Amino acid sequence: MKALTYHGSNKVQVDNVPDPTLRELDDILLRVTATAICGSDLHLYRGKVPSVQSGDILGHEFMGIVEDVGSGVTDLKRGDRVVIPFVIACGSCFHCRLAEFSACETTNTGDGGALNAKDMRPPAALFGFSHMYGGIPGGQAEYVRVPKANVGPIVVPDALSDDQVLFLSDILPTGYQAAVDGGVTEGSTVAIFGAGPVGLMAAACCRMLGAEKIFMVDQHPYRLAFAQQAYGVVPINFDDDEDPAELIVAQTNRRGVDVSIDAVGFEAKGSTTETILTTLKLEASSGKALRQCIAATRRGGTVSVPGVYVGFIHGFLFGDAFDKGLSFKMGQTHVQKHMPTLLDAIGEGRLDPGAIITHRMKLVDAAEGYRVFDEKEEDCRKVVLTP
Ligand code: NAD
Ligand code: ZN
Ligand code: ZN
């Protein structure tokens, strides 16, 4: 089959690789009908994530048709049309019973990303996400072996198109969990840093949950303009206003917002020092977006972080967070927990995640898709690939 594989920093290509086969009793084989490129793929693509090996199949946002099922699969049959969560979870361990699926302690043969993990069990395995998370072949492929198929893959109604439901796999639950973790409710004020796909899904979900005012910060006018038109955000371009948090505090009665959402992560732009330090590996993550979140949030408010972070940050301003009594929520999304709620919301027309798609390409052209999404060319917001 054909699959998008990693061959070093900024080098991916579509290769012919062996077809996957069923291995465990609760595996399914999926024929992929649609798969997206995620902002997390860009961290891997840029060579910023350790333990990605040459030849690894990337991709963790995908859906398709069940081609074959193991004898232990109870809820799915051949021909079912399903969306696959990017998190692989057993459904029965300590964390899965708490609906903390991305902390599943039984699926990952890797060590996870924590630097000071002691002998703690690793978090869940993820599709196409480096050997720290299990080295599981990903979804930017014609076929995928899906482990733990009794826990997660969700059957979707034929009335909904692939475009409408594909993002249930990752960015939609990620945006939703960011909003729910932040405690967003009727009347909330929110600041979202990052107008990429995750920030846009967070904006859509904040709107659905009744947020009153949403500020959105980025440097790409076309992304901000879309968010303004689609979700009614107040756009702030940090190329024009270099201290967006100051602007946000000024516009919220000198209090700050109830919730800030960091949908940027460790490659945040805007601090030359940190860009140099991270390139030299003297700093693991840039703290630019996180510091802005801390500064923009009101006393007693919450900073919710779906953006991915790695290792250490020196300029974290933990003292400011303490002074303001902030709460922090973060982590990989517990996708399985949110999928049914969000499928209902799509079915009822309360969410239209497919509206952010700008690029539809064939899987064979995936390398070009990575380049365009990474370079933000052609006003690219989201790339969907079809085998
Ligand atoms: P993306 O790269 O398309 O979007 C990131 C956006 O942040 C870009 O538009 C960029 O211009 C903007 N940005 C950069 N520096 C900024 C700054 N200092 N302030 C404000 N905006 C800034 O990616 P995406 O798909 O939207 O993903 C965003 C983050 O979410 C990534 O770190 C990704 O790995 C992460 N993610 C996490 C989960 C999870 O489970 N927690 C799931 C999906 C994605
Ligand atoms: Zn992702
Ligand atoms: Zn588990």
Coordinates of C-alpha atoms and ligand atoms in Angstrom, one line a residue:
M1 CA 0.0 0.0 0.0
K2 CA 0.9 3.7 -0.2
A3 CA 1.7 5.6 3.0
L4 CA 3.3 8.9 4.0
T5 CA 6.6 8.2 5.7
Y6 CA 9.2 10.3 7.6
H7 CA 12.8 10.5 6.3
G8 CA 14.4 13.2 8.5
S9 CA 13.7 16.9 9.2
N10 CA 11.4 18.5 6.6
K11 CA 11.5 15.3 4.5
V12 CA 8.4 13.2 4.1
Q13 CA 7.4 11.1 1.1
V14 CA 4.8 8.6 0.0
D15 CA 6.3 5.2 -0.2
N16 CA 5.1 1.7 -1.0
V17 CA 5.1 -0.2 2.2
P18 CA 3.8 -3.7 3.3
D19 CA 0.0 -3.9 3.9
P20 CA -0.9 -4.0 7.6
T21 CA -2.4 -7.2 9.0
L22 CA -4.6 -8.1 12.1
R23 CA -2.3 -8.9 15.0
E24 CA -4.5 -8.9 18.2
L25 CA -8.0 -10.3 18.6
D26 CA -9.4 -6.8 19.2
D27 CA -7.8 -5.2 16.1
I28 CA -9.6 -4.0 13.0
L29 CA -8.1 -3.3 9.6
L30 CA -9.3 0.1 8.3
R31 CA -9.5 1.2 4.7
V32 CA -8.8 4.9 5.0
T33 CA -11.2 7.3 3.2
A34 CA -10.0 10.6 4.6
T35 CA -7.0 11.6 6.7
A36 CA -5.8 15.1 7.8
I37 CA -2.5 16.8 8.5
C38 CA -2.5 18.0 12.1
G39 CA -0.4 20.8 13.7
S40 CA 1.2 18.0 15.8
D41 CA 2.4 16.4 12.6
L42 CA 4.3 19.6 11.9
H43 CA 6.3 19.2 15.1
L44 CA 7.3 15.8 13.9
Y45 CA 7.9 17.0 10.3
R46 CA 10.2 19.7 11.5
G47 CA 12.3 17.1 13.4
K48 CA 11.4 18.6 16.8
V49 CA 10.2 15.4 18.3
P50 CA 12.7 12.7 19.4
S51 CA 12.3 9.1 18.5
V52 CA 10.8 9.5 15.1
Q53 CA 12.5 7.0 12.8
S54 CA 13.1 7.0 9.1
G55 CA 10.3 5.1 7.5
D56 CA 7.8 5.7 10.2
I57 CA 4.2 6.2 8.9
L58 CA 2.8 9.5 10.1
G59 CA -0.8 10.6 10.6
H60 CA -3.2 10.3 13.5
E61 CA -6.4 12.0 12.3
F62 CA -8.3 9.6 10.0
M63 CA -11.4 7.7 9.2
G64 CA -12.6 5.0 6.9
I65 CA -14.4 1.7 6.3
V66 CA -13.8 -1.4 8.4
E67 CA -12.1 -3.9 6.0
D68 CA -11.6 -6.8 8.5
V69 CA -12.2 -7.5 12.2
G70 CA -10.4 -9.7 14.7
S71 CA -12.4 -12.4 16.5
G72 CA -12.5 -10.3 19.7
V73 CA -14.1 -7.2 18.2
T74 CA -17.6 -6.9 19.6
D75 CA -19.1 -3.7 18.3
L76 CA -17.9 -3.3 14.7
K77 CA -18.3 -5.3 11.6
R78 CA -16.9 -5.3 8.1
G79 CA -18.3 -2.3 6.1
D80 CA -18.9 0.0 9.1
R81 CA -17.9 3.6 8.5
V82 CA -15.9 4.8 11.5
V83 CA -13.8 7.7 12.8
I84 CA -10.7 6.6 14.8
P85 CA -9.5 8.5 17.9
F86 CA -5.8 9.3 17.7
V87 CA -5.4 8.0 21.3
I88 CA -5.2 4.2 21.7
A89 CA -6.8 3.2 25.0
C90 CA -7.8 -0.1 26.6
G91 CA -11.0 1.1 28.2
S92 CA -10.4 -0.8 31.4
C93 CA -7.3 0.3 33.3
F94 CA -7.2 2.7 36.2
H95 CA -7.1 5.8 34.0
C96 CA -9.6 4.6 31.3
R97 CA -12.1 4.0 34.1
L98 CA -11.7 7.6 35.0
A99 CA -12.3 8.5 31.3
E100 CA -8.6 9.7 31.2
F101 CA -8.0 7.9 28.0
S102 CA -4.8 9.7 26.9
A103 CA -3.3 8.4 30.2
C104 CA -4.2 4.8 29.4
E105 CA -1.4 2.8 31.1
T106 CA -1.6 -0.4 29.0
T107 CA -1.1 0.5 25.4
N108 CA 2.2 2.3 25.1
T109 CA 5.5 0.3 24.8
G110 CA 7.4 3.6 24.7
D111 CA 8.4 5.8 27.6
G112 CA 6.3 8.9 26.9
G113 CA 7.7 12.4 26.9
A114 CA 8.3 13.3 30.6
L115 CA 11.9 14.1 31.5
N116 CA 11.6 13.4 35.2
A117 CA 9.1 10.5 35.0
K118 CA 10.7 8.3 37.8
D119 CA 9.3 4.8 37.1
M120 CA 5.8 6.0 36.4
R121 CA 3.8 4.2 33.7
P122 CA 3.9 5.9 30.3
P123 CA 0.8 7.6 28.9
A124 CA -1.4 6.1 26.1
A125 CA 0.0 5.1 22.7
L126 CA -0.8 7.4 19.8
F127 CA -1.0 6.7 16.1
G128 CA 1.9 7.9 14.0
F129 CA 3.6 9.8 16.8
S130 CA 7.2 8.7 17.5
H131 CA 8.4 5.8 19.4
M132 CA 7.9 7.6 22.7
Y133 CA 4.2 7.0 22.1
G134 CA 4.5 3.4 20.9
G135 CA 5.7 3.8 17.3
I136 CA 2.3 2.8 16.0
P137 CA 2.0 3.1 12.2
G138 CA -0.2 6.1 11.4
G139 CA -3.2 7.0 9.3
Q140 CA -1.8 8.9 6.4
A141 CA -2.0 5.6 4.5
E142 CA -4.3 3.5 2.4
Y143 CA -4.8 1.0 5.3
V144 CA -4.2 1.0 9.0
R145 CA -4.2 -1.6 11.7
V146 CA -6.4 -0.1 14.5
P147 CA -5.6 -1.7 17.9
K148 CA -8.2 -1.6 20.8
A149 CA -11.0 -1.3 18.3
N150 CA -13.6 -2.0 21.0
V151 CA -12.7 1.4 22.7
G152 CA -12.9 4.4 20.5
P153 CA -13.7 4.0 16.8
I154 CA -17.1 5.5 16.5
V155 CA -19.6 4.6 13.7
V156 CA -20.9 7.6 11.9
P157 CA -24.2 8.0 10.0
D158 CA -24.1 8.0 6.2
A159 CA -26.0 11.3 6.2
L160 CA -22.8 13.0 7.5
S161 CA -19.9 13.5 5.0
D162 CA -16.3 12.6 5.7
D163 CA -15.6 16.4 5.9
Q164 CA -18.2 16.8 8.6
V165 CA -17.0 14.0 10.9
L166 CA -13.2 13.5 10.2
F167 CA -12.1 16.0 12.9
L168 CA -13.8 14.0 15.6
S169 CA -10.5 12.0 15.4
D170 CA -8.5 14.8 17.0
I171 CA -8.8 18.6 16.6
L172 CA -12.5 18.9 17.4
P173 CA -12.4 17.0 20.7
T174 CA -9.1 18.9 21.4
G175 CA -10.8 22.3 20.9
Y176 CA -13.7 21.1 23.0
Q177 CA -11.7 19.7 25.8
A178 CA -9.7 23.0 25.9
A179 CA -12.9 24.9 26.3
V180 CA -14.5 22.5 28.9
D181 CA -11.2 22.3 30.8
G182 CA -11.2 26.1 31.0
G183 CA -14.7 26.1 32.4
V184 CA -16.1 28.0 29.5
T185 CA -19.9 28.6 29.9
E186 CA -22.6 31.1 29.2
G187 CA -21.1 34.6 29.4
S188 CA -17.5 33.6 29.6
T189 CA -14.7 35.8 28.3
V190 CA -12.0 33.8 26.5
A191 CA -8.6 34.5 24.9
I192 CA -7.4 31.9 22.4
F193 CA -3.8 32.1 21.4
G194 CA -3.2 30.4 18.0
A195 CA -5.7 30.6 15.1
G196 CA -4.7 27.2 13.6
P197 CA -7.1 24.3 13.3
V198 CA -7.0 23.7 17.1
G199 CA -7.6 27.3 18.0
L200 CA -10.4 27.5 15.4
M201 CA -12.1 24.4 16.9
A202 CA -11.7 25.8 20.4
A203 CA -13.4 29.0 19.1
A204 CA -16.3 27.0 17.6
C205 CA -16.7 25.1 20.9
C206 CA -16.5 28.2 23.1
R207 CA -19.3 29.7 20.9
M208 CA -21.4 26.6 21.3
L209 CA -20.9 26.7 25.1
G210 CA -22.2 30.3 25.2
A211 CA -18.9 32.3 25.5
E212 CA -19.7 36.0 25.4
K213 CA -16.4 37.4 24.1
I214 CA -13.6 35.6 22.4
F215 CA -10.2 37.3 21.7
M216 CA -8.0 35.4 19.2
V217 CA -4.3 36.0 18.7
D218 CA -2.2 35.0 15.7
Q219 CA 0.1 36.6 13.1
H220 CA -1.7 35.3 10.0
P221 CA -4.3 37.8 8.9
Y222 CA -6.2 35.2 6.8
R223 CA -6.6 32.8 9.8
L224 CA -7.8 35.7 12.0
A225 CA -10.2 36.9 9.3
F226 CA -11.8 33.5 9.0
A227 CA -12.2 33.2 12.8
Q228 CA -13.8 36.6 12.9
Q229 CA -16.2 35.8 10.2
A230 CA -17.0 32.2 11.3
Y231 CA -16.9 32.6 15.1
G232 CA -17.2 36.3 15.8
V233 CA -13.8 36.6 17.6
V234 CA -12.0 39.8 18.2
P235 CA -8.8 39.4 16.2
I236 CA -5.4 40.5 17.5
N237 CA -2.4 40.3 15.2
F238 CA 0.8 40.0 17.3
D239 CA 2.8 41.4 14.4
D240 CA 0.9 44.7 14.8
D241 CA 0.3 44.6 18.6
E242 CA 3.3 43.1 20.2
D243 CA 1.7 42.6 23.6
P244 CA -1.8 41.1 23.0
A245 CA -2.3 40.4 26.7
E246 CA -2.0 44.1 27.5
L247 CA -4.7 44.8 24.9
I248 CA -6.9 42.0 26.3
V249 CA -6.6 43.3 29.9
A250 CA -7.4 46.8 28.7
Q251 CA -10.6 45.6 27.0
T252 CA -11.8 43.5 30.0
N253 CA -12.1 46.2 32.6
R254 CA -8.5 45.7 33.8
R255 CA -9.4 42.2 35.0
G256 CA -8.4 39.9 32.2
V257 CA -10.4 37.0 30.7
D258 CA -11.9 34.1 32.6
V259 CA -10.0 31.6 30.4
S260 CA -7.0 31.7 28.2
I261 CA -6.4 28.8 25.8
D262 CA -2.9 28.1 24.5
A263 CA -3.5 26.5 21.1
V264 CA 0.1 27.2 20.0
G265 CA 2.4 25.0 22.0
F266 CA 6.2 24.7 22.2
E267 CA 7.1 26.2 18.9
A268 CA 5.5 29.6 19.7
K269 CA 6.9 32.5 17.7
G270 CA 7.5 36.0 18.9
S271 CA 10.5 35.6 21.3
T272 CA 13.8 35.8 19.4
T273 CA 15.7 34.7 22.5
E274 CA 13.6 31.6 22.9
T275 CA 13.7 30.8 19.2
I276 CA 17.6 30.8 19.4
L277 CA 17.7 28.9 22.8
T278 CA 15.3 26.2 21.5
T279 CA 17.3 25.8 18.3
L280 CA 20.4 25.4 20.4
K281 CA 18.5 23.0 22.6
L282 CA 19.3 25.1 25.7
E283 CA 15.6 25.5 26.1
A284 CA 13.1 22.8 25.3
S285 CA 10.0 24.9 24.7
S286 CA 9.3 28.5 23.8
G287 CA 7.2 30.0 26.6
K288 CA 5.9 33.0 24.6
A289 CA 2.3 31.9 24.2
L290 CA 2.1 30.5 27.8
R291 CA 3.4 33.8 29.3
Q292 CA 0.8 35.7 27.2
C293 CA -1.9 33.3 28.6
I294 CA -0.8 33.8 32.2
A295 CA -0.8 37.6 31.6
A296 CA -4.2 37.8 29.9
T297 CA -6.1 35.7 32.4
R298 CA -8.0 37.2 35.3
R299 CA -7.3 36.4 39.0
G300 CA -8.8 33.1 39.8
G301 CA -9.1 32.2 36.1
T302 CA -7.9 29.2 34.2
V303 CA -5.2 28.6 31.6
S304 CA -6.1 25.7 29.4
V305 CA -3.3 24.3 27.2
P306 CA -4.1 22.0 24.3
G307 CA -0.9 23.1 22.5
V308 CA 1.9 20.5 22.9
Y309 CA 4.9 21.2 25.2
V310 CA 8.1 19.3 25.7
G311 CA 10.7 19.4 28.5
F312 CA 11.5 22.7 30.3
I313 CA 10.9 26.4 30.0
H314 CA 12.9 28.9 32.0
G315 CA 10.7 31.9 31.6
F316 CA 7.5 30.4 32.9
L317 CA 6.5 33.1 35.4
F318 CA 5.1 30.6 37.9
G319 CA 5.1 33.4 40.5
D320 CA 2.6 35.4 38.4
A321 CA 0.4 32.4 38.2
F322 CA 0.6 32.0 42.0
D323 CA -0.1 35.7 42.6
K324 CA -3.2 35.5 40.4
G325 CA -4.4 32.2 41.8
L326 CA -4.6 30.6 38.3
S327 CA -5.6 27.0 37.5
F328 CA -3.9 25.1 34.8
K329 CA -5.3 22.2 32.6
M330 CA -3.4 20.6 29.8
G331 CA -2.5 17.4 28.0
Q332 CA -3.3 15.2 25.1
T333 CA -7.0 14.9 24.6
H334 CA -9.2 12.2 26.1
V335 CA -10.7 11.8 22.6
Q336 CA -12.9 8.8 23.4
K337 CA -14.7 10.7 26.2
H338 CA -15.9 13.5 23.9
M339 CA -16.7 11.8 20.6
P340 CA -20.3 10.9 21.2
T341 CA -21.3 14.4 22.5
L342 CA -19.5 16.0 19.5
L343 CA -21.0 13.7 16.9
D344 CA -24.5 14.7 18.3
A345 CA -23.6 18.4 18.0
I346 CA -22.5 17.9 14.4
G347 CA -25.7 15.9 13.6
E348 CA -27.8 18.7 15.1
G349 CA -25.9 21.4 13.1
R350 CA -24.4 23.1 16.2
L351 CA -20.9 22.4 14.9
D352 CA -19.5 22.5 11.4
P353 CA -15.8 21.5 11.8
G354 CA -15.4 20.8 8.0
A355 CA -15.8 24.5 7.3
I356 CA -12.1 25.1 8.1
I357 CA -10.8 22.8 5.3
T358 CA -9.0 24.7 2.6
H359 CA -7.0 22.0 0.9
R360 CA -8.2 18.6 -0.4
M361 CA -5.4 16.6 -2.0
K362 CA -4.6 13.0 -2.9
L363 CA -2.5 10.9 -0.5
V364 CA 0.2 10.6 -3.1
D365 CA 0.6 14.4 -2.9
A366 CA 0.9 14.4 0.9
A367 CA 4.4 15.7 0.9
E368 CA 3.3 18.9 -0.9
G369 CA 0.4 19.1 1.6
Y370 CA 2.9 19.2 4.5
R371 CA 4.9 21.9 2.8
V372 CA 1.9 24.1 2.1
F373 CA 0.4 23.7 5.6
D374 CA 3.8 24.3 7.2
E375 CA 4.6 27.4 5.1
K376 CA 1.0 28.7 5.5
E377 CA 1.0 29.1 1.7
E378 CA -2.2 29.6 -0.3
D379 CA -4.1 30.7 2.9
C380 CA -3.9 27.1 4.1
R381 CA -5.9 26.3 7.2
K382 CA -6.3 22.5 7.0
V383 CA -5.3 19.8 4.6
V384 CA -7.4 16.7 4.0
L385 CA -5.9 13.8 2.1
T386 CA -7.8 11.0 0.3
P387 CA -6.1 7.8 -0.7
Ligands
NAD1 P1 -0.9 25.2 13.6 O1 0.6 25.1 13.6 O2 -1.6 25.2 12.2 O3 -1.4 26.5 14.4 C1 -0.6 27.1 15.3 C2 -0.9 28.6 15.2 O4 -0.3 29.3 16.3 C3 -0.4 29.2 13.9 O5 -1.5 29.8 13.2 C4 0.7 30.2 14.3 O6 0.8 31.3 13.5 C5 0.2 30.6 15.7 N1 1.2 31.1 16.6 C6 2.6 30.9 16.6 N2 3.1 31.6 17.6 C7 2.1 32.2 18.3 C8 2.1 33.1 19.4 N3 3.2 33.5 20.1 N4 0.9 33.6 19.8 C9 -0.3 33.3 19.1 N5 -0.3 32.5 18.0 C10 0.9 32.0 17.6 O7 -1.4 23.9 14.5 P2 -2.8 23.4 15.1 O8 -3.2 22.2 14.3 O9 -3.7 24.5 15.3 O10 -2.2 22.8 16.5 C11 -1.9 23.7 17.5 C12 -1.2 23.0 18.7 O11 -2.1 22.1 19.2 C13 0.1 22.2 18.3 O12 1.0 22.4 19.3 C14 -0.4 20.8 18.2 O13 0.6 19.9 18.4 C15 -1.4 20.8 19.4 N6 -2.4 19.7 19.4 C16 -2.6 19.1 20.6 C17 -3.6 18.2 20.7 C18 -3.8 17.6 22.1 O14 -4.3 16.5 22.2 N7 -3.6 18.3 23.2 C19 -4.3 17.7 19.6 C20 -4.0 18.3 18.4 C21 -3.1 19.3 18.3
ZN2 ZN -3.2 16.0 16.2
ZN3 ZN -6.5 2.0 29.6

